[in-house]
Amino acid sequence: MEYESIIQSVLEEIDERITEDIQADEFARRANYSTYHFRRVFIELTGTPFMNYITRRKLEHALYDLSQGKKIINVAMDYGFETHAGFTKAFKKHFGYPPSLYRLRIAATQPTKAILKNVKIKLGGIKMQVEIKVLTPFSVIGYASRHRMPGVKSIANLPGFYDTAMKDYAAELSTLFHTYTNFHHCEVILCLDVDEEHNCFTYMVSIGLGEMDYNIPQRPGTYRHEIPGGLYAVFTTPLAGDDAQLTAIQDTWKYVLEDWLPGSEYEYDDMRLDYEYHDERAHPDWRDDGKCCTEIRIPIRKRK
């Protein structure tokens, strides 16, 4: 019990001093342990090396600060990362993807109190099946708009923006469906040109194109984009009624970013784009019970 009590107090103090330079030997001296013994006890009770835990906890706190609109370079400096690049590199190493992906897809909350019995459990929550696939490239055409994060309604939780965007562009997308008759049957939602320094990104709603569609003149105000092929982790959202589909998408993104990628042998391949893929299964009349589902496709590569 003595060990548990000491490490619990260490976890609490780490959070209180999270922006400071925290070293194991300081806590070891106070507990009358050698630094080696303290590190051994810490990893036995928490499941992670002391400095790895410090870095991960700093990143969790920093991510919340970013979600509140603070500039990434200022947050990086606050938590002891000398550069924007250094912060991003550390984040990708620990979680398997860049911080911008989390900021776009999840509404970050302030880290909860670190409790020893929960710290060792790295993965939890819902469990979903994932398919690892090599996908072929295809093209889309649609409408794009530039936004800031945060500050635009629902942008901090991007799936929530889908409803607004799809309603705004419903008539235009319907016209595209009737114009490009050989389309790759899908709607694709993706984010382009993410600028972390200035908190900006482009949001695109589009439909798939077929080969014959390239002979049709492009409609004014539309954009074409090539979706690259390659290795993807494909998640299918749980079946849900049309009114609950948004929640299903949000829950799936949360699982991907907080559970699957951090514990996976893969990492996010930031040379390509993730996207939401809505085919006939995303329409209420696909099934007799009116339930829908959507694919979330994450570009991946083996961790180095």
PDB file of C-alpha atoms in Angstrom:
ATOM      1  CA  MET A   1       0.000   0.000   0.000  1.00  0.00           C
ATOM      2  CA  GLU A   2       2.916   2.351   0.689  1.00  0.00           C
ATOM      3  CA  TYR A   3       3.983   2.209  -2.947  1.00  0.00           C
ATOM      4  CA  GLU A   4       0.466   2.931  -4.220  1.00  0.00           C
ATOM      5  CA  SER A   5       0.065   5.917  -1.900  1.00  0.00           C
ATOM      6  CA  ILE A   6       3.409   7.411  -2.916  1.00  0.00           C
ATOM      7  CA  ILE A   7       2.826   7.032  -6.663  1.00  0.00           C
ATOM      8  CA  GLN A   8      -0.706   8.424  -6.383  1.00  0.00           C
ATOM      9  CA  SER A   9       0.674  11.552  -4.701  1.00  0.00           C
ATOM     10  CA  VAL A  10       3.306  11.764  -7.462  1.00  0.00           C
ATOM     11  CA  LEU A  11       0.592  11.676 -10.139  1.00  0.00           C
ATOM     12  CA  GLU A  12      -1.296  14.472  -8.413  1.00  0.00           C
ATOM     13  CA  GLU A  13       1.804  16.640  -8.077  1.00  0.00           C
ATOM     14  CA  ILE A  14       2.716  16.101 -11.725  1.00  0.00           C
ATOM     15  CA  ASP A  15      -0.625  17.625 -12.739  1.00  0.00           C
ATOM     16  CA  GLU A  16      -0.127  20.550 -10.364  1.00  0.00           C
ATOM     17  CA  ARG A  17       3.302  21.280 -11.889  1.00  0.00           C
ATOM     18  CA  ILE A  18       2.602  20.103 -15.417  1.00  0.00           C
ATOM     19  CA  THR A  19       4.326  23.039 -17.138  1.00  0.00           C
ATOM     20  CA  GLU A  20       7.523  22.605 -15.110  1.00  0.00           C
ATOM     21  CA  ASP A  21      10.637  20.524 -15.823  1.00  0.00           C
ATOM     22  CA  ILE A  22       9.831  17.434 -13.754  1.00  0.00           C
ATOM     23  CA  GLN A  23      12.515  14.830 -13.007  1.00  0.00           C
ATOM     24  CA  ALA A  24      12.322  11.425 -11.312  1.00  0.00           C
ATOM     25  CA  ASP A  25      15.263  11.961  -8.936  1.00  0.00           C
ATOM     26  CA  GLU A  26      13.369  14.710  -7.053  1.00  0.00           C
ATOM     27  CA  PHE A  27      10.493  12.350  -6.198  1.00  0.00           C
ATOM     28  CA  ALA A  28      12.908   9.510  -5.439  1.00  0.00           C
ATOM     29  CA  ARG A  29      14.773  11.590  -2.836  1.00  0.00           C
ATOM     30  CA  ARG A  30      11.544  12.549  -1.080  1.00  0.00           C
ATOM     31  CA  ALA A  31      10.464   8.905  -0.869  1.00  0.00           C
ATOM     32  CA  ASN A  32      13.947   7.821   0.307  1.00  0.00           C
ATOM     33  CA  TYR A  33      14.293   5.626  -2.775  1.00  0.00           C
ATOM     34  CA  SER A  34      17.114   5.423  -5.256  1.00  0.00           C
ATOM     35  CA  THR A  35      16.167   6.879  -8.637  1.00  0.00           C
ATOM     36  CA  TYR A  36      16.430   3.385 -10.130  1.00  0.00           C
ATOM     37  CA  HIS A  37      14.041   1.930  -7.529  1.00  0.00           C
ATOM     38  CA  PHE A  38      11.581   4.805  -7.920  1.00  0.00           C
ATOM     39  CA  ARG A  39      11.490   4.357 -11.707  1.00  0.00           C
ATOM     40  CA  ARG A  40      10.976   0.605 -11.304  1.00  0.00           C
ATOM     41  CA  VAL A  41       8.062   1.089  -8.884  1.00  0.00           C
ATOM     42  CA  PHE A  42       6.510   3.751 -11.123  1.00  0.00           C
ATOM     43  CA  ILE A  43       6.537   1.602 -14.248  1.00  0.00           C
ATOM     44  CA  GLU A  44       5.248  -1.424 -12.319  1.00  0.00           C
ATOM     45  CA  LEU A  45       2.231   0.498 -10.992  1.00  0.00           C
ATOM     46  CA  THR A  46       1.436   2.688 -13.998  1.00  0.00           C
ATOM     47  CA  GLY A  47       2.535   0.518 -16.898  1.00  0.00           C
ATOM     48  CA  THR A  48       4.664   3.259 -18.449  1.00  0.00           C
ATOM     49  CA  PRO A  49       8.166   4.718 -17.841  1.00  0.00           C
ATOM     50  CA  PHE A  50       8.226   7.877 -15.745  1.00  0.00           C
ATOM     51  CA  MET A  51       9.393  10.283 -18.477  1.00  0.00           C
ATOM     52  CA  ASN A  52       7.011   8.763 -21.018  1.00  0.00           C
ATOM     53  CA  TYR A  53       4.165   9.440 -18.620  1.00  0.00           C
ATOM     54  CA  ILE A  54       5.327  13.026 -18.076  1.00  0.00           C
ATOM     55  CA  THR A  55       5.468  13.686 -21.818  1.00  0.00           C
ATOM     56  CA  ARG A  56       2.083  12.092 -22.483  1.00  0.00           C
ATOM     57  CA  ARG A  57       0.455  14.056 -19.659  1.00  0.00           C
ATOM     58  CA  LYS A  58       1.960  17.332 -20.881  1.00  0.00           C
ATOM     59  CA  LEU A  59       0.586  16.603 -24.352  1.00  0.00           C
ATOM     60  CA  GLU A  60      -2.893  15.891 -22.966  1.00  0.00           C
ATOM     61  CA  HIS A  61      -2.929  19.215 -21.121  1.00  0.00           C
ATOM     62  CA  ALA A  62      -1.454  21.031 -24.129  1.00  0.00           C
ATOM     63  CA  LEU A  63      -4.120  19.610 -26.415  1.00  0.00           C
ATOM     64  CA  TYR A  64      -6.842  21.062 -24.216  1.00  0.00           C
ATOM     65  CA  ASP A  65      -5.127  24.461 -24.280  1.00  0.00           C
ATOM     66  CA  LEU A  66      -5.005  24.291 -28.079  1.00  0.00           C
ATOM     67  CA  SER A  67      -8.723  23.539 -28.199  1.00  0.00           C
ATOM     68  CA  GLN A  68      -9.304  26.794 -26.315  1.00  0.00           C
ATOM     69  CA  GLY A  69      -7.774  28.775 -29.174  1.00  0.00           C
ATOM     70  CA  LYS A  70      -4.202  29.279 -27.950  1.00  0.00           C
ATOM     71  CA  LYS A  71      -1.498  29.415 -30.616  1.00  0.00           C
ATOM     72  CA  ILE A  72       0.407  26.192 -31.026  1.00  0.00           C
ATOM     73  CA  ILE A  73       3.854  27.795 -30.640  1.00  0.00           C
ATOM     74  CA  ASN A  74       2.803  29.396 -27.328  1.00  0.00           C
ATOM     75  CA  VAL A  75       1.388  26.119 -26.039  1.00  0.00           C
ATOM     76  CA  ALA A  76       4.514  24.259 -27.134  1.00  0.00           C
ATOM     77  CA  MET A  77       6.721  26.691 -25.209  1.00  0.00           C
ATOM     78  CA  ASP A  78       4.467  26.542 -22.115  1.00  0.00           C
ATOM     79  CA  TYR A  79       4.957  22.784 -21.868  1.00  0.00           C
ATOM     80  CA  GLY A  80       8.677  22.704 -22.525  1.00  0.00           C
ATOM     81  CA  PHE A  81       8.764  22.008 -26.264  1.00  0.00           C
ATOM     82  CA  GLU A  82      11.123  24.475 -27.901  1.00  0.00           C
ATOM     83  CA  THR A  83       9.483  24.499 -31.323  1.00  0.00           C
ATOM     84  CA  HIS A  84       6.174  23.842 -33.046  1.00  0.00           C
ATOM     85  CA  ALA A  85       7.852  20.967 -34.895  1.00  0.00           C
ATOM     86  CA  GLY A  86       9.164  19.465 -31.657  1.00  0.00           C
ATOM     87  CA  PHE A  87       5.708  19.507 -30.107  1.00  0.00           C
ATOM     88  CA  THR A  88       4.109  17.927 -33.172  1.00  0.00           C
ATOM     89  CA  LYS A  89       6.809  15.243 -33.363  1.00  0.00           C
ATOM     90  CA  ALA A  90       6.318  14.294 -29.695  1.00  0.00           C
ATOM     91  CA  PHE A  91       2.541  14.222 -30.121  1.00  0.00           C
ATOM     92  CA  LYS A  92       2.740  11.957 -33.173  1.00  0.00           C
ATOM     93  CA  LYS A  93       5.152   9.623 -31.370  1.00  0.00           C
ATOM     94  CA  HIS A  94       2.819   9.161 -28.403  1.00  0.00           C
ATOM     95  CA  PHE A  95      -0.585   9.133 -30.098  1.00  0.00           C
ATOM     96  CA  GLY A  96       0.162   8.075 -33.660  1.00  0.00           C
ATOM     97  CA  TYR A  97      -1.248  11.157 -35.422  1.00  0.00           C
ATOM     98  CA  PRO A  98      -0.743  14.961 -35.572  1.00  0.00           C
ATOM     99  CA  PRO A  99      -2.499  17.231 -33.037  1.00  0.00           C
ATOM    100  CA  SER A 100      -4.439  18.984 -35.816  1.00  0.00           C
ATOM    101  CA  LEU A 101      -6.371  15.763 -36.489  1.00  0.00           C
ATOM    102  CA  TYR A 102      -7.617  15.601 -32.905  1.00  0.00           C
ATOM    103  CA  ARG A 103      -8.481  19.294 -32.868  1.00  0.00           C
ATOM    104  CA  LEU A 104     -10.615  18.908 -35.979  1.00  0.00           C
ATOM    105  CA  ARG A 105     -12.423  15.752 -34.965  1.00  0.00           C
ATOM    106  CA  ILE A 106     -12.816  15.790 -31.182  1.00  0.00           C
ATOM    107  CA  ALA A 107     -14.031  18.416 -28.731  1.00  0.00           C
ATOM    108  CA  ALA A 108     -11.145  18.262 -26.265  1.00  0.00           C
ATOM    109  CA  THR A 109     -11.950  18.300 -22.554  1.00  0.00           C
ATOM    110  CA  GLN A 110      -9.710  19.228 -19.663  1.00  0.00           C
ATOM    111  CA  PRO A 111      -7.746  16.162 -18.485  1.00  0.00           C
ATOM    112  CA  THR A 112      -9.397  14.441 -15.549  1.00  0.00           C
ATOM    113  CA  LYS A 113      -7.601  13.799 -12.295  1.00  0.00           C
ATOM    114  CA  ALA A 114      -4.970  11.084 -12.640  1.00  0.00           C
ATOM    115  CA  ILE A 115      -5.995   8.108 -10.502  1.00  0.00           C
ATOM    116  CA  LEU A 116      -3.513   5.262 -10.188  1.00  0.00           C
ATOM    117  CA  LYS A 117      -5.998   2.445 -10.805  1.00  0.00           C
ATOM    118  CA  ASN A 118      -6.992   4.050 -14.137  1.00  0.00           C
ATOM    119  CA  VAL A 119      -3.583   5.167 -15.392  1.00  0.00           C
ATOM    120  CA  LYS A 120      -2.417   1.674 -16.298  1.00  0.00           C
ATOM    121  CA  ILE A 121      -5.477   1.068 -18.508  1.00  0.00           C
ATOM    122  CA  LYS A 122      -4.389   2.510 -21.818  1.00  0.00           C
ATOM    123  CA  LEU A 123      -7.293   1.371 -23.947  1.00  0.00           C
ATOM    124  CA  GLY A 124     -10.967   1.266 -23.071  1.00  0.00           C
ATOM    125  CA  GLY A 125     -14.470   2.240 -24.099  1.00  0.00           C
ATOM    126  CA  ILE A 126     -16.169   0.777 -27.135  1.00  0.00           C
ATOM    127  CA  LYS A 127     -14.492  -1.836 -29.287  1.00  0.00           C
ATOM    128  CA  MET A 128     -14.915  -1.695 -33.045  1.00  0.00           C
ATOM    129  CA  GLN A 129     -13.831  -3.848 -35.925  1.00  0.00           C
ATOM    130  CA  VAL A 130     -11.278  -2.286 -38.259  1.00  0.00           C
ATOM    131  CA  GLU A 131     -10.440  -3.385 -41.790  1.00  0.00           C
ATOM    132  CA  ILE A 132      -6.920  -2.768 -43.065  1.00  0.00           C
ATOM    133  CA  LYS A 133      -7.268  -2.247 -46.811  1.00  0.00           C
ATOM    134  CA  VAL A 134      -5.265  -1.104 -49.789  1.00  0.00           C
ATOM    135  CA  LEU A 135      -7.665   1.279 -51.547  1.00  0.00           C
ATOM    136  CA  THR A 136      -7.491   2.474 -55.132  1.00  0.00           C
ATOM    137  CA  PRO A 137      -7.392   6.227 -55.876  1.00  0.00           C
ATOM    138  CA  PHE A 138     -10.458   8.051 -57.145  1.00  0.00           C
ATOM    139  CA  SER A 139     -11.589  11.611 -57.845  1.00  0.00           C
ATOM    140  CA  VAL A 140     -14.279  13.787 -56.282  1.00  0.00           C
ATOM    141  CA  ILE A 141     -15.942  17.066 -57.172  1.00  0.00           C
ATOM    142  CA  GLY A 142     -17.771  19.367 -54.792  1.00  0.00           C
ATOM    143  CA  TYR A 143     -17.797  22.579 -52.834  1.00  0.00           C
ATOM    144  CA  ALA A 144     -15.119  23.863 -50.477  1.00  0.00           C
ATOM    145  CA  SER A 145     -15.183  26.554 -47.789  1.00  0.00           C
ATOM    146  CA  ARG A 146     -12.451  28.008 -45.569  1.00  0.00           C
ATOM    147  CA  HIS A 147     -12.879  28.042 -41.779  1.00  0.00           C
ATOM    148  CA  ARG A 148     -11.068  28.701 -38.530  1.00  0.00           C
ATOM    149  CA  MET A 149     -10.690  26.342 -35.586  1.00  0.00           C
ATOM    150  CA  PRO A 150     -12.054  26.890 -33.054  1.00  0.00           C
ATOM    151  CA  GLY A 151     -14.506  29.780 -33.365  1.00  0.00           C
ATOM    152  CA  VAL A 152     -16.943  28.515 -35.982  1.00  0.00           C
ATOM    153  CA  LYS A 153     -19.979  26.698 -34.604  1.00  0.00           C
ATOM    154  CA  SER A 154     -19.376  22.943 -34.384  1.00  0.00           C
ATOM    155  CA  ILE A 155     -15.925  23.113 -35.979  1.00  0.00           C
ATOM    156  CA  ALA A 156     -14.249  21.989 -32.761  1.00  0.00           C
ATOM    157  CA  ASN A 157     -16.223  18.805 -33.233  1.00  0.00           C
ATOM    158  CA  LEU A 158     -16.085  18.488 -36.989  1.00  0.00           C
ATOM    159  CA  PRO A 159     -18.637  15.713 -37.518  1.00  0.00           C
ATOM    160  CA  GLY A 160     -21.189  18.154 -36.116  1.00  0.00           C
ATOM    161  CA  PHE A 161     -20.381  20.487 -38.982  1.00  0.00           C
ATOM    162  CA  TYR A 162     -21.465  17.832 -41.482  1.00  0.00           C
ATOM    163  CA  ASP A 163     -25.175  18.482 -40.925  1.00  0.00           C
ATOM    164  CA  THR A 164     -24.782  22.219 -41.499  1.00  0.00           C
ATOM    165  CA  ALA A 165     -22.585  21.813 -44.558  1.00  0.00           C
ATOM    166  CA  MET A 166     -24.794  19.174 -46.146  1.00  0.00           C
ATOM    167  CA  LYS A 167     -27.882  21.346 -45.658  1.00  0.00           C
ATOM    168  CA  ASP A 168     -26.080  24.389 -47.073  1.00  0.00           C
ATOM    169  CA  TYR A 169     -25.007  22.454 -50.148  1.00  0.00           C
ATOM    170  CA  ALA A 170     -27.945  20.046 -50.504  1.00  0.00           C
ATOM    171  CA  ALA A 171     -29.290  21.615 -53.693  1.00  0.00           C
ATOM    172  CA  GLU A 172     -25.827  21.960 -55.235  1.00  0.00           C
ATOM    173  CA  LEU A 173     -24.936  18.341 -54.460  1.00  0.00           C
ATOM    174  CA  SER A 174     -28.215  17.165 -55.944  1.00  0.00           C
ATOM    175  CA  THR A 175     -27.336  19.051 -59.133  1.00  0.00           C
ATOM    176  CA  LEU A 176     -23.907  17.400 -59.191  1.00  0.00           C
ATOM    177  CA  PHE A 177     -25.461  13.956 -58.814  1.00  0.00           C
ATOM    178  CA  HIS A 178     -27.634  14.634 -61.866  1.00  0.00           C
ATOM    179  CA  THR A 179     -24.790  16.221 -63.842  1.00  0.00           C
ATOM    180  CA  TYR A 180     -22.111  13.599 -63.329  1.00  0.00           C
ATOM    181  CA  THR A 181     -24.069  10.455 -64.067  1.00  0.00           C
ATOM    182  CA  ASN A 182     -21.124   8.035 -64.070  1.00  0.00           C
ATOM    183  CA  PHE A 183     -19.998   8.994 -60.585  1.00  0.00           C
ATOM    184  CA  HIS A 184     -18.317   6.670 -58.125  1.00  0.00           C
ATOM    185  CA  HIS A 185     -21.445   6.395 -55.956  1.00  0.00           C
ATOM    186  CA  CYS A 186     -20.546   8.203 -52.765  1.00  0.00           C
ATOM    187  CA  GLU A 187     -20.391  11.467 -50.900  1.00  0.00           C
ATOM    188  CA  VAL A 188     -16.974  12.309 -49.477  1.00  0.00           C
ATOM    189  CA  ILE A 189     -16.264  14.729 -46.633  1.00  0.00           C
ATOM    190  CA  LEU A 190     -12.662  15.822 -46.121  1.00  0.00           C
ATOM    191  CA  CYS A 191     -10.476  18.582 -44.726  1.00  0.00           C
ATOM    192  CA  LEU A 192      -7.756  20.163 -46.853  1.00  0.00           C
ATOM    193  CA  ASP A 193      -4.899  22.622 -46.349  1.00  0.00           C
ATOM    194  CA  VAL A 194      -4.868  22.506 -42.556  1.00  0.00           C
ATOM    195  CA  ASP A 195      -2.838  25.454 -41.261  1.00  0.00           C
ATOM    196  CA  GLU A 196      -2.087  24.846 -37.579  1.00  0.00           C
ATOM    197  CA  GLU A 197      -0.199  28.105 -37.156  1.00  0.00           C
ATOM    198  CA  HIS A 198      -3.192  30.210 -38.184  1.00  0.00           C
ATOM    199  CA  ASN A 199      -5.903  27.744 -37.073  1.00  0.00           C
ATOM    200  CA  CYS A 200      -7.417  27.470 -40.564  1.00  0.00           C
ATOM    201  CA  PHE A 201      -8.606  24.619 -42.757  1.00  0.00           C
ATOM    202  CA  THR A 202     -10.723  23.962 -45.846  1.00  0.00           C
ATOM    203  CA  TYR A 203     -13.840  21.817 -45.533  1.00  0.00           C
ATOM    204  CA  MET A 204     -15.030  20.031 -48.671  1.00  0.00           C
ATOM    205  CA  VAL A 205     -18.292  18.210 -49.388  1.00  0.00           C
ATOM    206  CA  SER A 206     -18.177  16.264 -52.632  1.00  0.00           C
ATOM    207  CA  ILE A 207     -19.382  13.366 -54.739  1.00  0.00           C
ATOM    208  CA  GLY A 208     -17.311  10.681 -56.439  1.00  0.00           C
ATOM    209  CA  LEU A 209     -16.485  10.934 -60.117  1.00  0.00           C
ATOM    210  CA  GLY A 210     -16.351   8.213 -62.727  1.00  0.00           C
ATOM    211  CA  GLU A 211     -13.954   8.128 -65.671  1.00  0.00           C
ATOM    212  CA  MET A 212     -16.566   9.400 -68.135  1.00  0.00           C
ATOM    213  CA  ASP A 213     -17.302  12.443 -65.973  1.00  0.00           C
ATOM    214  CA  TYR A 214     -14.051  14.126 -67.028  1.00  0.00           C
ATOM    215  CA  ASN A 215     -15.638  14.848 -70.414  1.00  0.00           C
ATOM    216  CA  ILE A 216     -18.297  17.016 -68.731  1.00  0.00           C
ATOM    217  CA  PRO A 217     -17.451  20.715 -68.224  1.00  0.00           C
ATOM    218  CA  GLN A 218     -16.833  21.579 -64.578  1.00  0.00           C
ATOM    219  CA  ARG A 219     -19.664  23.561 -62.969  1.00  0.00           C
ATOM    220  CA  PRO A 220     -18.768  27.068 -61.690  1.00  0.00           C
ATOM    221  CA  GLY A 221     -17.761  27.192 -58.024  1.00  0.00           C
ATOM    222  CA  THR A 222     -16.830  23.521 -57.798  1.00  0.00           C
ATOM    223  CA  TYR A 223     -13.478  21.966 -56.978  1.00  0.00           C
ATOM    224  CA  ARG A 224     -11.986  18.664 -58.048  1.00  0.00           C
ATOM    225  CA  HIS A 225      -9.728  16.684 -55.768  1.00  0.00           C
ATOM    226  CA  GLU A 226      -7.832  13.429 -56.147  1.00  0.00           C
ATOM    227  CA  ILE A 227      -8.251  10.982 -53.272  1.00  0.00           C
ATOM    228  CA  PRO A 228      -5.007   8.979 -53.144  1.00  0.00           C
ATOM    229  CA  GLY A 229      -4.955   5.226 -52.803  1.00  0.00           C
ATOM    230  CA  GLY A 230      -2.796   3.220 -50.459  1.00  0.00           C
ATOM    231  CA  LEU A 231      -3.069   1.585 -47.052  1.00  0.00           C
ATOM    232  CA  TYR A 232      -6.074   2.640 -44.970  1.00  0.00           C
ATOM    233  CA  ALA A 233      -7.723   1.634 -41.709  1.00  0.00           C
ATOM    234  CA  VAL A 234     -11.433   1.569 -42.484  1.00  0.00           C
ATOM    235  CA  PHE A 235     -13.958   1.917 -39.656  1.00  0.00           C
ATOM    236  CA  THR A 236     -17.686   1.483 -40.203  1.00  0.00           C
ATOM    237  CA  THR A 237     -19.865   3.405 -37.758  1.00  0.00           C
ATOM    238  CA  PRO A 238     -22.449   1.460 -35.737  1.00  0.00           C
ATOM    239  CA  LEU A 239     -25.852   1.177 -37.380  1.00  0.00           C
ATOM    240  CA  ALA A 240     -28.050   4.024 -36.216  1.00  0.00           C
ATOM    241  CA  GLY A 241     -31.210   5.834 -37.177  1.00  0.00           C
ATOM    242  CA  ASP A 242     -30.825   8.965 -39.275  1.00  0.00           C
ATOM    243  CA  ASP A 243     -31.239  11.150 -36.177  1.00  0.00           C
ATOM    244  CA  ALA A 244     -28.482   9.252 -34.334  1.00  0.00           C
ATOM    245  CA  GLN A 245     -25.986   8.976 -37.205  1.00  0.00           C
ATOM    246  CA  LEU A 246     -24.086  12.092 -36.135  1.00  0.00           C
ATOM    247  CA  THR A 247     -23.494  10.647 -32.672  1.00  0.00           C
ATOM    248  CA  ALA A 248     -22.332   7.366 -34.223  1.00  0.00           C
ATOM    249  CA  ILE A 249     -19.771   9.265 -36.336  1.00  0.00           C
ATOM    250  CA  GLN A 250     -18.546  11.238 -33.320  1.00  0.00           C
ATOM    251  CA  ASP A 251     -18.195   8.087 -31.203  1.00  0.00           C
ATOM    252  CA  THR A 252     -16.265   6.361 -33.974  1.00  0.00           C
ATOM    253  CA  TRP A 253     -13.811   9.240 -34.337  1.00  0.00           C
ATOM    254  CA  LYS A 254     -13.334   9.258 -30.576  1.00  0.00           C
ATOM    255  CA  TYR A 255     -12.532   5.535 -30.615  1.00  0.00           C
ATOM    256  CA  VAL A 256     -10.106   5.900 -33.526  1.00  0.00           C
ATOM    257  CA  LEU A 257      -8.138   8.767 -31.963  1.00  0.00           C
ATOM    258  CA  GLU A 258      -8.271   7.947 -28.268  1.00  0.00           C
ATOM    259  CA  ASP A 259      -8.122   4.139 -28.369  1.00  0.00           C
ATOM    260  CA  TRP A 260      -7.171   2.524 -31.651  1.00  0.00           C
ATOM    261  CA  LEU A 261      -4.371   4.669 -33.093  1.00  0.00           C
ATOM    262  CA  PRO A 262      -2.466   5.237 -29.795  1.00  0.00           C
ATOM    263  CA  GLY A 263      -2.338   1.485 -29.181  1.00  0.00           C
ATOM    264  CA  SER A 264      -1.923   0.333 -32.766  1.00  0.00           C
ATOM    265  CA  GLU A 265       1.109  -0.883 -34.672  1.00  0.00           C
ATOM    266  CA  TYR A 266       0.176   1.752 -37.269  1.00  0.00           C
ATOM    267  CA  GLU A 267       0.417   5.531 -37.313  1.00  0.00           C
ATOM    268  CA  TYR A 268      -1.400   8.201 -39.293  1.00  0.00           C
ATOM    269  CA  ASP A 269       0.201   8.810 -42.698  1.00  0.00           C
ATOM    270  CA  ASP A 270       0.115  12.594 -42.968  1.00  0.00           C
ATOM    271  CA  MET A 271       1.211  12.508 -46.606  1.00  0.00           C
ATOM    272  CA  ARG A 272      -2.395  11.559 -47.422  1.00  0.00           C
ATOM    273  CA  LEU A 273      -5.847  12.612 -46.174  1.00  0.00           C
ATOM    274  CA  ASP A 274      -8.447  10.963 -43.983  1.00  0.00           C
ATOM    275  CA  TYR A 275     -12.058  11.266 -45.074  1.00  0.00           C
ATOM    276  CA  GLU A 276     -15.622  10.206 -44.380  1.00  0.00           C
ATOM    277  CA  TYR A 277     -17.117   7.997 -47.082  1.00  0.00           C
ATOM    278  CA  HIS A 278     -20.908   8.028 -47.388  1.00  0.00           C
ATOM    279  CA  ASP A 279     -22.302   5.479 -49.868  1.00  0.00           C
ATOM    280  CA  GLU A 280     -25.787   3.936 -50.176  1.00  0.00           C
ATOM    281  CA  ARG A 281     -25.457   2.623 -46.602  1.00  0.00           C
ATOM    282  CA  ALA A 282     -25.631   6.219 -45.328  1.00  0.00           C
ATOM    283  CA  HIS A 283     -29.215   6.622 -46.593  1.00  0.00           C
ATOM    284  CA  PRO A 284     -32.199   5.700 -44.375  1.00  0.00           C
ATOM    285  CA  ASP A 285     -33.881   3.648 -47.111  1.00  0.00           C
ATOM    286  CA  TRP A 286     -30.862   1.305 -47.358  1.00  0.00           C
ATOM    287  CA  ARG A 287     -32.416  -1.005 -44.765  1.00  0.00           C
ATOM    288  CA  ASP A 288     -36.002  -1.772 -43.828  1.00  0.00           C
ATOM    289  CA  ASP A 289     -35.417  -0.456 -40.314  1.00  0.00           C
ATOM    290  CA  GLY A 290     -34.128   2.905 -41.606  1.00  0.00           C
ATOM    291  CA  LYS A 291     -30.690   2.555 -39.990  1.00  0.00           C
ATOM    292  CA  CYS A 292     -27.535   3.968 -41.589  1.00  0.00           C
ATOM    293  CA  CYS A 293     -23.772   3.683 -41.346  1.00  0.00           C
ATOM    294  CA  THR A 294     -20.739   5.532 -42.695  1.00  0.00           C
ATOM    295  CA  GLU A 295     -17.102   4.645 -43.312  1.00  0.00           C
ATOM    296  CA  ILE A 296     -14.234   6.610 -41.782  1.00  0.00           C
ATOM    297  CA  ARG A 297     -11.030   6.017 -43.709  1.00  0.00           C
ATOM    298  CA  ILE A 298      -7.683   6.727 -42.045  1.00  0.00           C
ATOM    299  CA  PRO A 299      -4.434   6.684 -44.085  1.00  0.00           C
ATOM    300  CA  ILE A 300      -1.891   4.614 -42.183  1.00  0.00           C
ATOM    301  CA  ARG A 301       1.646   3.252 -42.285  1.00  0.00           C
ATOM    302  CA  LYS A 302       3.592   0.961 -39.977  1.00  0.00           C
ATOM    303  CA  ARG A 303       5.093   2.719 -36.966  1.00  0.00           C
ATOM    304  CA  LYS A 304       8.815   3.292 -37.223  1.00  0.00           C
TER     305      LYS A 304
END
